[in-house]
Coordinates of C-alpha atoms in Angstrom, one line a residue:
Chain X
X1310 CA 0.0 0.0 0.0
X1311 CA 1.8 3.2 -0.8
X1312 CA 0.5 6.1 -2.5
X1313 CA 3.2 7.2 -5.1
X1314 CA 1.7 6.2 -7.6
X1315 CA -1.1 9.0 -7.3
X1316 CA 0.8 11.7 -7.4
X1317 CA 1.5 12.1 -10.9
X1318 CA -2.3 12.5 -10.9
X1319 CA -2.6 14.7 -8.3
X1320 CA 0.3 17.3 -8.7
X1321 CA -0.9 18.7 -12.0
X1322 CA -4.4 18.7 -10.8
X1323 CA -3.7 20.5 -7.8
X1324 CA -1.5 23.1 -9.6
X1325 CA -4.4 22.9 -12.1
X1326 CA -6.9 24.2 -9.6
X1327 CA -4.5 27.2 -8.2
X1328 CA -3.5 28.4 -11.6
X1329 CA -7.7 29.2 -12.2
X1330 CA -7.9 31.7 -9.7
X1331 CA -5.4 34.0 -11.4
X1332 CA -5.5 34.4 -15.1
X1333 CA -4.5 37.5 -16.3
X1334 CA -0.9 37.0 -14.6
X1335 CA 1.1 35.5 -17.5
X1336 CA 4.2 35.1 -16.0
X1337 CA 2.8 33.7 -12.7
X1338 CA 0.8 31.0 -14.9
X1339 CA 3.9 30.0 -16.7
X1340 CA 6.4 29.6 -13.4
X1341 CA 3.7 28.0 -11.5
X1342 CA 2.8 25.7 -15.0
X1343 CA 6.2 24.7 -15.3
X1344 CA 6.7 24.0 -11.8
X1345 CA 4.2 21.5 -11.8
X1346 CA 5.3 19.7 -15.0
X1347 CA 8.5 19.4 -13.2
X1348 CA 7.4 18.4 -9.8
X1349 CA 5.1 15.4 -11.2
X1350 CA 8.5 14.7 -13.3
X1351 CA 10.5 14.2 -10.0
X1352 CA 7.5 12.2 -8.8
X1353 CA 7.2 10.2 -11.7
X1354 CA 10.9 9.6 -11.5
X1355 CA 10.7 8.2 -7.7
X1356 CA 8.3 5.8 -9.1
X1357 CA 9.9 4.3 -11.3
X1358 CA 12.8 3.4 -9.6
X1359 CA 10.3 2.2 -6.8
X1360 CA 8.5 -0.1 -9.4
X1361 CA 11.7 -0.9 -10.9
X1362 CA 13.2 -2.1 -7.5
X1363 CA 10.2 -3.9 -6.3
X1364 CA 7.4 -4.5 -8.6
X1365 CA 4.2 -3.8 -9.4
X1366 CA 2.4 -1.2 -6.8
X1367 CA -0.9 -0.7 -6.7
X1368 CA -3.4 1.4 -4.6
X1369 CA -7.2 0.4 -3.8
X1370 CA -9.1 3.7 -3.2
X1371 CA -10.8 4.3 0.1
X1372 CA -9.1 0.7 0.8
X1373 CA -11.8 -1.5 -0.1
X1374 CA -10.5 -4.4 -1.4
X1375 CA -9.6 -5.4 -5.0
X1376 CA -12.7 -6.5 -7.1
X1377 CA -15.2 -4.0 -5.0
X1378 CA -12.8 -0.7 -4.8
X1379 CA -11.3 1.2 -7.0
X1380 CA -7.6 0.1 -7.9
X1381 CA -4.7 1.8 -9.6
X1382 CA -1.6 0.3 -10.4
X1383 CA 1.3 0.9 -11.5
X1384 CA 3.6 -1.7 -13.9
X1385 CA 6.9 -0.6 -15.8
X1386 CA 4.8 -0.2 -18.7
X1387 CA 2.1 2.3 -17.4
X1388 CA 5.1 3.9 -15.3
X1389 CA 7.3 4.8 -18.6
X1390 CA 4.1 5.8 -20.2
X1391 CA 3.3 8.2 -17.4
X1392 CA 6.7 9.1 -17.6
X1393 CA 7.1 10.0 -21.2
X1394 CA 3.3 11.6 -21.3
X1395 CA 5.2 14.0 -18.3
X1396 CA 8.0 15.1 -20.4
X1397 CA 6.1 15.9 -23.3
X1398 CA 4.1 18.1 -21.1
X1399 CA 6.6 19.7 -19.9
X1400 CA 8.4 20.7 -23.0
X1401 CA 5.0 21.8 -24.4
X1402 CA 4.7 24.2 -21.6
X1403 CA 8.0 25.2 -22.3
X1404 CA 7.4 25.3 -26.1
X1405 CA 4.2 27.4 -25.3
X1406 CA 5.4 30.4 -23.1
X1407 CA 7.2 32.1 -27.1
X1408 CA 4.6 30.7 -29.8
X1409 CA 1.1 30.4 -28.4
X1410 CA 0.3 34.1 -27.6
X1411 CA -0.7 35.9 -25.0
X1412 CA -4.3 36.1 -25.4
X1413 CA -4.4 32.6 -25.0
X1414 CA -2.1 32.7 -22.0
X1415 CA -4.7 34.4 -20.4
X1416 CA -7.4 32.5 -20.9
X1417 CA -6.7 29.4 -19.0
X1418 CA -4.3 27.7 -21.4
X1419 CA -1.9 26.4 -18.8
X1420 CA -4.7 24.8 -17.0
X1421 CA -5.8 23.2 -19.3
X1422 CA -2.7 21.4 -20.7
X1423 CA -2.5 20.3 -16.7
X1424 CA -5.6 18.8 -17.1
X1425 CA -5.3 16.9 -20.0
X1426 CA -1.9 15.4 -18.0
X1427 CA -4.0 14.4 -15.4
X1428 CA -6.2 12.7 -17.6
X1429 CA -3.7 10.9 -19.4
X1430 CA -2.0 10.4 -16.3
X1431 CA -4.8 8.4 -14.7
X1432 CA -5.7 6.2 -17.9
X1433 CA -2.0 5.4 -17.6
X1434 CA -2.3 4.2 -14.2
X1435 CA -5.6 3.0 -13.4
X1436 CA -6.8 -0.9 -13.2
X1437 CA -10.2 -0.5 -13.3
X1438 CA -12.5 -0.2 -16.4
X1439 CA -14.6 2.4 -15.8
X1440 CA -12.4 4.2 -14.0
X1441 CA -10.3 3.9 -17.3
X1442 CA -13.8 5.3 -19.0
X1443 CA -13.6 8.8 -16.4
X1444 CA -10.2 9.1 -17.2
X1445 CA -10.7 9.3 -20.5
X1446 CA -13.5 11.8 -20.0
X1447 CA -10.9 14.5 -18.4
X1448 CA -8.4 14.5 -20.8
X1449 CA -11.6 14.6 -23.7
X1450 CA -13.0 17.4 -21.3
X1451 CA -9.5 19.1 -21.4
X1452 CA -8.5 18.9 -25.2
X1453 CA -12.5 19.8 -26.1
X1454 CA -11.4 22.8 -24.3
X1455 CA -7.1 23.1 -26.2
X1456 CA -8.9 22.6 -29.6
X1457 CA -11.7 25.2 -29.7
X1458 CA -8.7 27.5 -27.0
X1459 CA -8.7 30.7 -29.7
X1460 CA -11.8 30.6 -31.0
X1461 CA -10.5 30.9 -34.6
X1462 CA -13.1 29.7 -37.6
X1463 CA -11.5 26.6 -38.5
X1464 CA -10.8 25.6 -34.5
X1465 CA -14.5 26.0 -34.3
X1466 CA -15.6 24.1 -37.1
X1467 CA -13.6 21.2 -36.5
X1468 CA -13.8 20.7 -32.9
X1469 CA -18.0 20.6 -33.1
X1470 CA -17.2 17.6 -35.0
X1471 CA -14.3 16.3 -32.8
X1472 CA -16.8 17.0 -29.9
X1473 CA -19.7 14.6 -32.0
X1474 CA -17.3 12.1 -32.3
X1475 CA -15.7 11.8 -29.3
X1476 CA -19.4 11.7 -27.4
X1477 CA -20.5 9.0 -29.5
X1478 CA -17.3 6.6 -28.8
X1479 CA -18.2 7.7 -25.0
X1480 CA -21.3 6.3 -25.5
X1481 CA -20.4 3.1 -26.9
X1482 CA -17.8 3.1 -24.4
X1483 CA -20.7 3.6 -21.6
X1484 CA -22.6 0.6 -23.6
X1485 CA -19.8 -1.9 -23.4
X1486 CA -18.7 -1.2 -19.8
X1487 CA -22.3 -2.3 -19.0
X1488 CA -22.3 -5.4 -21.5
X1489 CA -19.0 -6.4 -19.4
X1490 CA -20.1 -5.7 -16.3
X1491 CA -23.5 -7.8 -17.1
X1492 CA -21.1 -10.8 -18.5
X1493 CA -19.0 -10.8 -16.0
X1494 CA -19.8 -9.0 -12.8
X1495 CA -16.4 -7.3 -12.1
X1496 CA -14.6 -4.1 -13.9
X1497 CA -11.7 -4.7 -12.1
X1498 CA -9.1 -5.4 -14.9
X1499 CA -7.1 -8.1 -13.0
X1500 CA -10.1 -10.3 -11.8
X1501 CA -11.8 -9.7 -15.8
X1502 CA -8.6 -11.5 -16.6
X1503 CA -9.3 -14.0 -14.1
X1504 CA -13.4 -14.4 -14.9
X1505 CA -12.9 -14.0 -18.4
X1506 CA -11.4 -17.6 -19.3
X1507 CA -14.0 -18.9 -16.7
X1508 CA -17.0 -18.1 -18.9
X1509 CA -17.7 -20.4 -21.3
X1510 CA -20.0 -18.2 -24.1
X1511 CA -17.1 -16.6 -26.1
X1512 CA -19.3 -15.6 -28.7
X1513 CA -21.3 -12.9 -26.1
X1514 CA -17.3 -11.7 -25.1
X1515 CA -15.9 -11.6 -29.0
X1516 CA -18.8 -9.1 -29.6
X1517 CA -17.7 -7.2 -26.4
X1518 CA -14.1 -7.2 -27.1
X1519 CA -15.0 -6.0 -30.9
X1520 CA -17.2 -3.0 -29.3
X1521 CA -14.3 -2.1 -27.4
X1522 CA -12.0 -2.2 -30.2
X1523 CA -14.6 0.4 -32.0
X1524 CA -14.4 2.7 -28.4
X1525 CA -10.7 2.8 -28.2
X1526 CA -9.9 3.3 -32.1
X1527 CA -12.1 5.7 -32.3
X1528 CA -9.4 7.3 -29.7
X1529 CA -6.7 5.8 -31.4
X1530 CA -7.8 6.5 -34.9
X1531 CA -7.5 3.2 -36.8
X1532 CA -8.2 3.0 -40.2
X1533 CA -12.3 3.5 -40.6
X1534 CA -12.6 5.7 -37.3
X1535 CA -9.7 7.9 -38.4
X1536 CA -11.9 10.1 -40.5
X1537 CA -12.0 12.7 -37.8
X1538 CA -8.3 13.4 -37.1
X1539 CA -6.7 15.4 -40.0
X1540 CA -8.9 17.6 -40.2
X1541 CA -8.9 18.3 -36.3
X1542 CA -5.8 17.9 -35.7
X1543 CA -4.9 20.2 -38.3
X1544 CA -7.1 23.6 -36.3
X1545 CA -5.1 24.3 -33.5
X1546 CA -1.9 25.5 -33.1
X1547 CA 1.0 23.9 -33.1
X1548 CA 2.2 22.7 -29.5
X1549 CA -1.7 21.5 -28.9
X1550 CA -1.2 19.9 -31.9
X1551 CA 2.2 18.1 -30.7
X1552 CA 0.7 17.7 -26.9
X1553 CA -2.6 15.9 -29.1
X1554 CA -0.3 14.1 -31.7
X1555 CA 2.5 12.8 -28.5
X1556 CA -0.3 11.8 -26.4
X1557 CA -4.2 11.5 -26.9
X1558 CA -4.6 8.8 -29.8
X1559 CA -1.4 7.0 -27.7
X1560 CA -3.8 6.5 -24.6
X1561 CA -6.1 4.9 -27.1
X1562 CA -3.7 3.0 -28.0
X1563 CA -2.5 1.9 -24.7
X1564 CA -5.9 0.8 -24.1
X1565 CA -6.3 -1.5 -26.7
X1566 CA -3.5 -3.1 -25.7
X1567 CA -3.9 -3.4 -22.1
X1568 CA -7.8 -4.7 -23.2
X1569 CA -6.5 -7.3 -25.7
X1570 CA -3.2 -8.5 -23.9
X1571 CA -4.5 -8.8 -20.5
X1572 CA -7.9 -10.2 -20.9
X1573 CA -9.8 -10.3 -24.5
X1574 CA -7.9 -13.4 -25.3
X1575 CA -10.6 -16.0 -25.2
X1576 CA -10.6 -16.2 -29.0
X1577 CA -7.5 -14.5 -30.3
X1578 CA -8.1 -16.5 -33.9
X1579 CA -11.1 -14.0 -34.6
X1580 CA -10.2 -10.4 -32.1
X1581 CA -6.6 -10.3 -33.0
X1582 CA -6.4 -11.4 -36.3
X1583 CA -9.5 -8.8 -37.0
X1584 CA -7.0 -6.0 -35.3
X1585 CA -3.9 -7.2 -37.1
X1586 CA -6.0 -6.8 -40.3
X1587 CA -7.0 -3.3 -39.7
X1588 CA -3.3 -2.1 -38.1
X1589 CA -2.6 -2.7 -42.1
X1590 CA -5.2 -1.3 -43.2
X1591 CA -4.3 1.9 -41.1
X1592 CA -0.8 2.2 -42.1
X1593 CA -1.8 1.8 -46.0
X1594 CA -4.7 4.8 -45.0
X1595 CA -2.0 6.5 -43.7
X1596 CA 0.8 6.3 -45.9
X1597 CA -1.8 7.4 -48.3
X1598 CA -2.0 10.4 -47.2
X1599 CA 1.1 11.5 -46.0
X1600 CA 1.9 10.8 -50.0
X1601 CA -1.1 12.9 -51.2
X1602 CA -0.4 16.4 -49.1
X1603 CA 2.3 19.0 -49.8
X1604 CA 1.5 20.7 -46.4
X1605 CA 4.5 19.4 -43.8
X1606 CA 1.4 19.9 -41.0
X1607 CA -0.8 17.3 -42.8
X1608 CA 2.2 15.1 -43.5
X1609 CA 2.9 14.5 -40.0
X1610 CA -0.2 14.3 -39.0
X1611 CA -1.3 11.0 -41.2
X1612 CA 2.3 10.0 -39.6
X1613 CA 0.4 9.7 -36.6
X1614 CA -1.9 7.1 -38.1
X1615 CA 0.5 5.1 -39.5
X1616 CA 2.6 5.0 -36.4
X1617 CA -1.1 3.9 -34.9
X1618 CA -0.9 1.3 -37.3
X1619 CA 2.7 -0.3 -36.5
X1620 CA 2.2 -0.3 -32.8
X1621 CA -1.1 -2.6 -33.1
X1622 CA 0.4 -4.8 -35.9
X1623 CA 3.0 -6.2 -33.2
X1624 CA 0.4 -6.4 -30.6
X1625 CA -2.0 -8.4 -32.7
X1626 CA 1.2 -10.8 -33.1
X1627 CA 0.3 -11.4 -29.2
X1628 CA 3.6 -12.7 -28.7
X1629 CA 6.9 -11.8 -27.0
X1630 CA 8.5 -10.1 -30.0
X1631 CA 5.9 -8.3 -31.2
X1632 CA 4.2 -6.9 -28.2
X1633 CA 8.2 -5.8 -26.9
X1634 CA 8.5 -4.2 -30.1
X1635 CA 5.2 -2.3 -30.4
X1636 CA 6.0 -1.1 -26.4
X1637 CA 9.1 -0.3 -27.3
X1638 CA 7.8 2.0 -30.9
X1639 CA 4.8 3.4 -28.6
X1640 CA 7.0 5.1 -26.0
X1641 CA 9.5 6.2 -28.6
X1642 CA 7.1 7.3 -31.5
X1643 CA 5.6 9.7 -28.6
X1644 CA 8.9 11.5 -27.8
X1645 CA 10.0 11.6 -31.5
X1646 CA 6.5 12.8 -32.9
X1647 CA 6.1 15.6 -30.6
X1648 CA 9.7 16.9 -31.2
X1649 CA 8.6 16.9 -35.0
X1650 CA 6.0 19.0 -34.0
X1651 CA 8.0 21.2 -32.7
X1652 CA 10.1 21.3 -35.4
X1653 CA 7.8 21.6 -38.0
X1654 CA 6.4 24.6 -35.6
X1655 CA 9.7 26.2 -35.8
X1656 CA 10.0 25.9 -39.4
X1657 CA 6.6 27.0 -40.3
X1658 CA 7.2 30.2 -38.8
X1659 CA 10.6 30.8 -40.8
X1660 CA 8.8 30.3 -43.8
X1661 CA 5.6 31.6 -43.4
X1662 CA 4.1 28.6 -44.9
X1663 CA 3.3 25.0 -44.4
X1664 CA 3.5 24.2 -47.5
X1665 CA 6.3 21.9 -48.8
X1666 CA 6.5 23.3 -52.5
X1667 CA 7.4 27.0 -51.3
X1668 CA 10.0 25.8 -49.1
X1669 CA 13.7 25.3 -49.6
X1670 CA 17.1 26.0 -48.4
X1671 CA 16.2 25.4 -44.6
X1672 CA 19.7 23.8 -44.3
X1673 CA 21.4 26.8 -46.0
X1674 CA 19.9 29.2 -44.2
X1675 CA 19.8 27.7 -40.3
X1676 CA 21.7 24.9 -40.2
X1677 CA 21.5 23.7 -37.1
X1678 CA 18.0 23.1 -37.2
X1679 CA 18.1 21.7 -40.4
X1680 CA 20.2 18.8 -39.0
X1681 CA 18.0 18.4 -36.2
X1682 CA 14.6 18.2 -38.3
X1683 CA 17.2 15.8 -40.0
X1684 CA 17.9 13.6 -37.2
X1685 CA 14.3 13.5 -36.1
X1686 CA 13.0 12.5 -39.1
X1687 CA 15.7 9.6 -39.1
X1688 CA 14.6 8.5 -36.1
X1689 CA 11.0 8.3 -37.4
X1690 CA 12.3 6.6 -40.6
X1691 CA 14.0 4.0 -38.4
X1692 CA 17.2 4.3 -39.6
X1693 CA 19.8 2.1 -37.3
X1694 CA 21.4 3.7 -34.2
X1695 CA 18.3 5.9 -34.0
X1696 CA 16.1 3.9 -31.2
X1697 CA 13.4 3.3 -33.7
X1698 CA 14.7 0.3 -35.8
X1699 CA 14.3 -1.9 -33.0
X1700 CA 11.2 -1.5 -32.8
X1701 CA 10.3 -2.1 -36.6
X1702 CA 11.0 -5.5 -36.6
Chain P
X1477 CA -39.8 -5.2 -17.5
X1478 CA -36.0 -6.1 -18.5
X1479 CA -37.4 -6.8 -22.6
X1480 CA -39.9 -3.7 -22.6
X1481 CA -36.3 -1.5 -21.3
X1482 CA -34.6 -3.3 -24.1
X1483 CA -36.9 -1.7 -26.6
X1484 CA -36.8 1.7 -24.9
X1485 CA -33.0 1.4 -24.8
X1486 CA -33.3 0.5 -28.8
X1487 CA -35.9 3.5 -29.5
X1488 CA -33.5 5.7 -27.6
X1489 CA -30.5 4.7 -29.7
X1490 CA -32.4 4.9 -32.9
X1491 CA -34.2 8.5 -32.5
X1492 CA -30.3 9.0 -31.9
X1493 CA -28.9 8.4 -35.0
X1494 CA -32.0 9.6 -36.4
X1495 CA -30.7 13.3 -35.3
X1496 CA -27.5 13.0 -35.6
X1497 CA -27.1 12.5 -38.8
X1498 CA -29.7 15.7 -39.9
X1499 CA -27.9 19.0 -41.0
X1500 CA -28.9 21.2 -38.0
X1501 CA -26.7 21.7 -35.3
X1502 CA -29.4 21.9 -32.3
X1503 CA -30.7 18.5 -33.4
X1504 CA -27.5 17.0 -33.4
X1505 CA -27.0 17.6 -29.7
X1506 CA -31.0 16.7 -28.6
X1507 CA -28.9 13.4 -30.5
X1508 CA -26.3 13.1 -28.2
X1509 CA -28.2 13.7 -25.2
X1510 CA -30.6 11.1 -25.9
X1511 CA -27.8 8.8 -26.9
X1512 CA -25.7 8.8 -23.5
X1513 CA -29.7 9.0 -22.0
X1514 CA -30.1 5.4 -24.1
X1515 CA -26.2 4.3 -22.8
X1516 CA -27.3 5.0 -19.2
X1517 CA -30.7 3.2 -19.1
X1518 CA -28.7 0.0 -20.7
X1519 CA -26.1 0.5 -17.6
X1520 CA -29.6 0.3 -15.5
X1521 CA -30.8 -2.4 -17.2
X1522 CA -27.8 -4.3 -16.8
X1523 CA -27.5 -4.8 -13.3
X1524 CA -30.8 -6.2 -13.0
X1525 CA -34.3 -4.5 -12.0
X1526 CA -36.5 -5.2 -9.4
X1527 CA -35.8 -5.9 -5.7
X1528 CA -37.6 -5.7 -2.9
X1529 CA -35.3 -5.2 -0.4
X1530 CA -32.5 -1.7 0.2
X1531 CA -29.0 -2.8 -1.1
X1532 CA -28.2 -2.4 2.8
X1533 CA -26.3 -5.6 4.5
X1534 CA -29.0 -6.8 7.7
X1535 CA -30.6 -9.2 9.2
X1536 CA -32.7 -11.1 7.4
X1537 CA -31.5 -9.9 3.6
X1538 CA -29.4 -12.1 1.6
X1539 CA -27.8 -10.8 -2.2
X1540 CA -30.6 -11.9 -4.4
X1541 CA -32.9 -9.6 -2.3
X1542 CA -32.0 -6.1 -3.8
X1543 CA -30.8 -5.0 -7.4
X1544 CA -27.0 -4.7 -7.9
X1545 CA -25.9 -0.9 -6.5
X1546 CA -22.9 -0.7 -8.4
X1547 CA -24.3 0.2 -11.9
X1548 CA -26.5 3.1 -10.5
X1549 CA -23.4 3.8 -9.1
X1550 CA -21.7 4.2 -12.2
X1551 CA -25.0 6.0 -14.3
X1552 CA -24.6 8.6 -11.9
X1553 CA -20.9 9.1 -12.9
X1554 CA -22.0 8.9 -16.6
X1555 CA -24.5 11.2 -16.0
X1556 CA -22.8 13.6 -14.7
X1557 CA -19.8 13.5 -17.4
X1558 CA -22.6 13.7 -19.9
X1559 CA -24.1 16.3 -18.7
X1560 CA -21.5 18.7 -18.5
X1561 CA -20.3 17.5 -22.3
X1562 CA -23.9 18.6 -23.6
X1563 CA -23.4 22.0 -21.8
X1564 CA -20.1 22.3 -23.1
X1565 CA -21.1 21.1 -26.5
X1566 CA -24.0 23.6 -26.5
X1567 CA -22.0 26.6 -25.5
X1568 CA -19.7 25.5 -28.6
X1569 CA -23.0 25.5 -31.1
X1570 CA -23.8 28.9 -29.9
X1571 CA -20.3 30.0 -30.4
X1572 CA -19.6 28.5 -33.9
X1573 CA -23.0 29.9 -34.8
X1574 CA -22.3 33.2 -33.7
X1575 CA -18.9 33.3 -35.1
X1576 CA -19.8 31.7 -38.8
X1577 CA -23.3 32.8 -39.1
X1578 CA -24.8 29.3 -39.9
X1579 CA -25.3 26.4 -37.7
X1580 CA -26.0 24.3 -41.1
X1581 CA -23.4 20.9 -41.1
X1582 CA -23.4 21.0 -44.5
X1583 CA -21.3 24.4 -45.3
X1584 CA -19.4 23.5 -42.2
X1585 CA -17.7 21.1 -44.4
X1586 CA -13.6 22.7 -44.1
X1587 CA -12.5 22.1 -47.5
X1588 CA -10.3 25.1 -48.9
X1589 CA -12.7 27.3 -50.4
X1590 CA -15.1 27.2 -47.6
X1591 CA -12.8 28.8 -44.7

């Protein structure tokens, strides 16, 4: 029983909560913003070595005991997840304070990019299926409120139908939790893994495990339910974009994997052979088009799909290689995808434009970050050396 | 009672769709609300109805006495969350309408010309 493993949900949402009392101090709201990002770092930190040096920790809320309470825990995977989530936050923050402008500063940005780390936070790091389902409902909350932040015309056009979206996969989301529940008569994640291969009517829990898929890809954006994510991912600007890119379809992600590793395996002939199928189908939709823009926005942001793609292709191998692999791509595509961001952020404004055709002569003109964009996009390519290639194969 | 809150649950869930996908903007989120309203009564439906007894442990009451509490539990949770999505979400269609004088899905389509 220790409690460490709440903190990286509770620092940012304390901070959170004192940074709405004074928004019209911009430099306040950025110390205090950064302070936190830092402080759940440190936090984060102590917890991994913690779970490192002695397992898995988990906490039951109000202490009632496992299948009854609520339970978070804490594995290396959810850890490193928490811990990478974190550092993207925290470079976003720091990314912010120069680009996003001060009328946004005022109104409640920093706040909200805390909340959506608490949200991501907890989905990380809790064990419970619904609790999973409120989780996901903060950091929806919180980037609702990131993609309309502005009020341009486009960030309002899109993110009425990012809103429509996102409600109906809550729904469905509501729907399954209660088909589970009914089946089973736990949401406790551990004891659905032990109940699950107890019940002998796969068919009821194939149908189950396929609505789920449909909730959590509609997060994740695989290839039907992707529909919605260029075009709203493309509205705000630019380190929403890398803080939505790094880290909201990657929770969806997560969750398909912790669904279908730790307990949707009573038929893995039909589940995972259906979600290896469409992990192709998402990289081909994504390669597609990242081959059809000339905007460098729009190219990285199908990126996102495909990467979406690769990381459930090994997990629908469901074995040792392919699920290390995918873990291994997940953690890094989320560092290396919001550092693109950045850069692309960076080299939008030098140029005025997104658009690949009037560009040219970055490497001439700043060389430095020519090399870097360089690098990064290496590292996305999987070129050897660059942490990536292990994870391709 | 659990069949006729089946079709209830289904009628909900159709009238649903049936909004959401028309053109106007208000009658997409009557949609929404009366889809998480369908999601919640399914929740309810799920945990069993009927009872006769308080889902209080005393004397005298065994298990199969009172309805499961936990999914009540939950709808109120849901309810809540959805709740304060609609708000949100209708705050936005006010918004967007004020800002590009339509509330018409159709020229809210975000293709180049139509900025």
């Amino acid at each position: 029983m220790i409690n460490l493993l709440l903190f990286p949900i509770l620092i940012p949402l304390l901070f959170a909560a004192i940074l709405l009392f004074f928004p019209k101090n911009i430099s306040l709201q950025r110390i205090i913003a950064a302070a936190a990002a830092a402080a759940t770092l440190i936090s984060v930190l102590f917890l991994l070595f913690k779970v490192k040096a002695d397992g898995i920790q988990a906490v039951t809320l109000g202490s009632w005991d496992a299948p009854f309470g609520i339970t978070m825990v804490s594995d290396l995977l959810s850890v490193l997840l928490v811990l990478s989530a974190t550092i993207i936050t925290l470079f976003v923050i720091f990314y912010s304070m120069p680009t996003i402008g001060i009328e946004r500063e005022k109104s409640f940005y920093y706040p909200a990019v805390l909340f959506l780390l608490v949200g991501v936070n907890g989905a990380f790091t809790t064990g419970d299926i619904f609790n999973l389902f409120v989780f996901f409902e903060v950091l929806l909350m919180a980037s609702y409120m990131l993609i309309v932040h502005g009020g341009e015309k486009p960030q309002l056009r899109e993110s009425i139908k990012y809103l429509l979206v996102n409600i109906i996969s809550s729904a469905f989301f509501v729907a399954g939790v209660a088909y589970l529940y009914s089946v089973t008569g736990t949401l406790n994640m551990a004891d659905l893994a032990v109940k699950i291969p107890q019940i002998e009517a796969t068919g009821i829990l194939t149908v189950i495990a396929v609505m789920f898929l449909v909730v959590f890809g509609f997060k994740a954006a695989i290839f039907p339910l992707y529909f919605w994510l260029p075009g709203a991912y493309y509205a705000p600007p630019i380190p929403v974009l890398a803080l939505f890119g790094a880290l909201l379809t990657k929770v969806g992600v997560y969750a398909i994997i912790r669904t279908y590793t730790l307990f949707f395996t009573m038929n893995i002939a039909f589940t995972h052979e259906l979600l290896g199928i469409i992990a192709i189908l998402t990289i081909l939709a994504g390669c597609v088009g990242a081959l059809a823009y000339f905007d460098v926005k729009k190219i990285i942001i199908y990126n996102i799909i495909i990467a979406v793609g690769v990381i459930l292709f090994g997990v629908a191998q469901m074995n040792e290689a392919g699920i290390e692999g995918s873990l291994f791509y997940l953690i890094h595509d989320m560092l290396i995808k919001a550092a693109l961001f950045f850069l692309i952020g960076i080299v939008a404004v030098l140029f005025g434009t997104s658009n690949l055709r009037e560009m040219g002569g970055l490497i001439k003109t700043y060389p430095v970050l020519g090399w870097v964009y360089l690098i990064a996009a290496f590292g996305l390519a999987g070129i050897p050396r660059l942490a990536d290639s292990l994870g391709n194969y | 009672m659990e069949i006729i809150m089946s079709f209830v649950i289904g009628f909900l869930f159709m009238a649903a769709v049936y909004l959401m996908l028309s053109k106007s903007l208000i009658r997409i989120i009557i949609g929404t609300g009366l889809l998480s309203h369908g999601a919640h009564l399914l929740i309810l439906t799920m945990g069993g109805l009927g009872g006769t007894a308080l889902p209080v442990v005393a004397d005298g009451v065994s298990v199969s006495d009172y309805a499961d509490p936990l999914p009540q539990a939950l709808i109120l949770t849901a309810i809540v969350i959805s709740f304060a999505v609609t708000s949100f979400f209708l705050v936005l269609a006010y918004r967007a309408y004020q800002e590009l004088g339509t509330d018409n899905m159709n020229l809210m389509r975000g293709t180049e010309d139509n900025d």
